[in-house]
């Protein structure tokens, strides 16, 4: 999966054997139709992003890129 400011994408790779493919497609359907956002997972990603943003504050090239 990937998300941007104005879009998100989700991809799937699976074996073509019937059982594996059916299981993968069912999981993909669940992810698309009934997404969940567990609090602990959300907080983990949020913490990771905040660390990255703090790191950018110390990078001259990142500061210049944002200013540009």
mmCIF file of C-alpha atoms in Angstrom:
data_model
loop_
_atom_site.group_PDB
_atom_site.id
_atom_site.type_symbol
_atom_site.label_atom_id
_atom_site.label_comp_id
_atom_site.label_asym_id
_atom_site.label_seq_id
_atom_site.Cartn_x
_atom_site.Cartn_y
_atom_site.Cartn_z
ATOM 1 C CA UNK A 1 0.000 0.000 0.000
ATOM 2 C CA UNK A 2 0.981 3.583 -0.495
ATOM 3 C CA UNK A 3 -0.623 6.901 0.237
ATOM 4 C CA UNK A 4 0.055 10.364 -1.023
ATOM 5 C CA UNK A 5 -1.486 13.710 -0.248
ATOM 6 C CA UNK A 6 -4.272 13.213 -2.802
ATOM 7 C CA UNK A 7 -4.332 9.483 -3.559
ATOM 8 C CA UNK A 8 -3.815 6.008 -2.181
ATOM 9 C CA UNK A 9 -2.913 2.750 -3.876
ATOM 10 C CA UNK A 10 -3.052 -0.876 -2.890
ATOM 11 C CA UNK A 11 -1.512 -3.761 -4.773
ATOM 12 C CA UNK A 12 -1.612 -7.525 -4.465
ATOM 13 C CA UNK A 13 0.891 -10.234 -5.351
ATOM 14 C CA UNK A 14 -0.142 -13.847 -5.021
ATOM 15 C CA UNK A 15 0.598 -17.315 -6.195
ATOM 16 C CA UNK A 16 -1.755 -18.434 -8.967
ATOM 17 C CA UNK A 17 -2.588 -21.742 -7.292
ATOM 18 C CA UNK A 18 -6.359 -21.676 -6.635
ATOM 19 C CA UNK A 19 -6.296 -21.869 -2.838
ATOM 20 C CA UNK A 20 -3.585 -19.244 -2.445
ATOM 21 C CA UNK A 21 -5.182 -16.899 -4.966
ATOM 22 C CA UNK A 22 -8.660 -17.199 -3.439
ATOM 23 C CA UNK A 23 -7.259 -16.519 0.036
ATOM 24 C CA UNK A 24 -5.316 -13.485 -1.194
ATOM 25 C CA UNK A 25 -8.323 -12.073 -3.060
ATOM 26 C CA UNK A 26 -10.560 -12.548 -0.020
ATOM 27 C CA UNK A 27 -8.056 -10.694 2.146
ATOM 28 C CA UNK A 28 -7.841 -7.900 -0.434
ATOM 29 C CA UNK A 29 -11.631 -7.654 -0.506
ATOM 30 C CA UNK A 30 -11.750 -7.366 3.286
ATOM 31 C CA UNK A 31 -9.042 -4.695 3.322
ATOM 32 C CA UNK A 32 -10.912 -2.648 0.713
ATOM 33 C CA UNK A 33 -14.457 -3.159 2.018
ATOM 34 C CA UNK A 34 -13.904 -3.189 5.786
ATOM 35 C CA UNK A 35 -10.648 -1.439 6.662
ATOM 36 C CA UNK A 36 -9.648 -1.231 10.307
ATOM 37 C CA UNK A 37 -7.337 1.231 11.965
ATOM 38 C CA UNK A 38 -6.141 -0.290 15.241
ATOM 39 C CA UNK A 39 -5.048 2.421 17.672
ATOM 40 C CA UNK A 40 -1.650 0.826 18.400
ATOM 41 C CA UNK A 41 -0.814 0.548 14.700
ATOM 42 C CA UNK A 42 -1.935 4.134 14.092
ATOM 43 C CA UNK A 43 0.223 5.409 16.957
ATOM 44 C CA UNK A 44 3.240 3.429 15.699
ATOM 45 C CA UNK A 45 2.975 4.963 12.221
ATOM 46 C CA UNK A 46 2.322 8.415 13.678
ATOM 47 C CA UNK A 47 5.447 8.164 15.859
ATOM 48 C CA UNK A 48 7.507 7.042 12.860
ATOM 49 C CA UNK A 49 6.266 9.977 10.777
ATOM 50 C CA UNK A 50 6.941 12.497 13.560
ATOM 51 C CA UNK A 51 10.506 11.204 13.911
ATOM 52 C CA UNK A 52 10.951 11.649 10.157
ATOM 53 C CA UNK A 53 9.598 15.204 10.297
ATOM 54 C CA UNK A 54 11.958 16.046 13.168
ATOM 55 C CA UNK A 55 14.832 14.683 11.095
ATOM 56 C CA UNK A 56 13.867 16.897 8.177
ATOM 57 C CA UNK A 57 14.156 19.965 10.412
ATOM 58 C CA UNK A 58 17.872 19.157 10.749
ATOM 59 C CA UNK A 59 18.513 18.548 7.054
ATOM 60 C CA UNK A 60 19.464 21.588 4.982
ATOM 61 C CA UNK A 61 18.422 19.866 1.759
ATOM 62 C CA UNK A 62 15.008 18.946 3.188
ATOM 63 C CA UNK A 63 14.484 22.514 4.409
ATOM 64 C CA UNK A 64 15.428 23.885 0.970
ATOM 65 C CA UNK A 65 13.166 21.361 -0.786
ATOM 66 C CA UNK A 66 10.169 22.429 1.330
ATOM 67 C CA UNK A 67 10.945 26.129 0.806
ATOM 68 C CA UNK A 68 11.262 25.658 -2.938
#
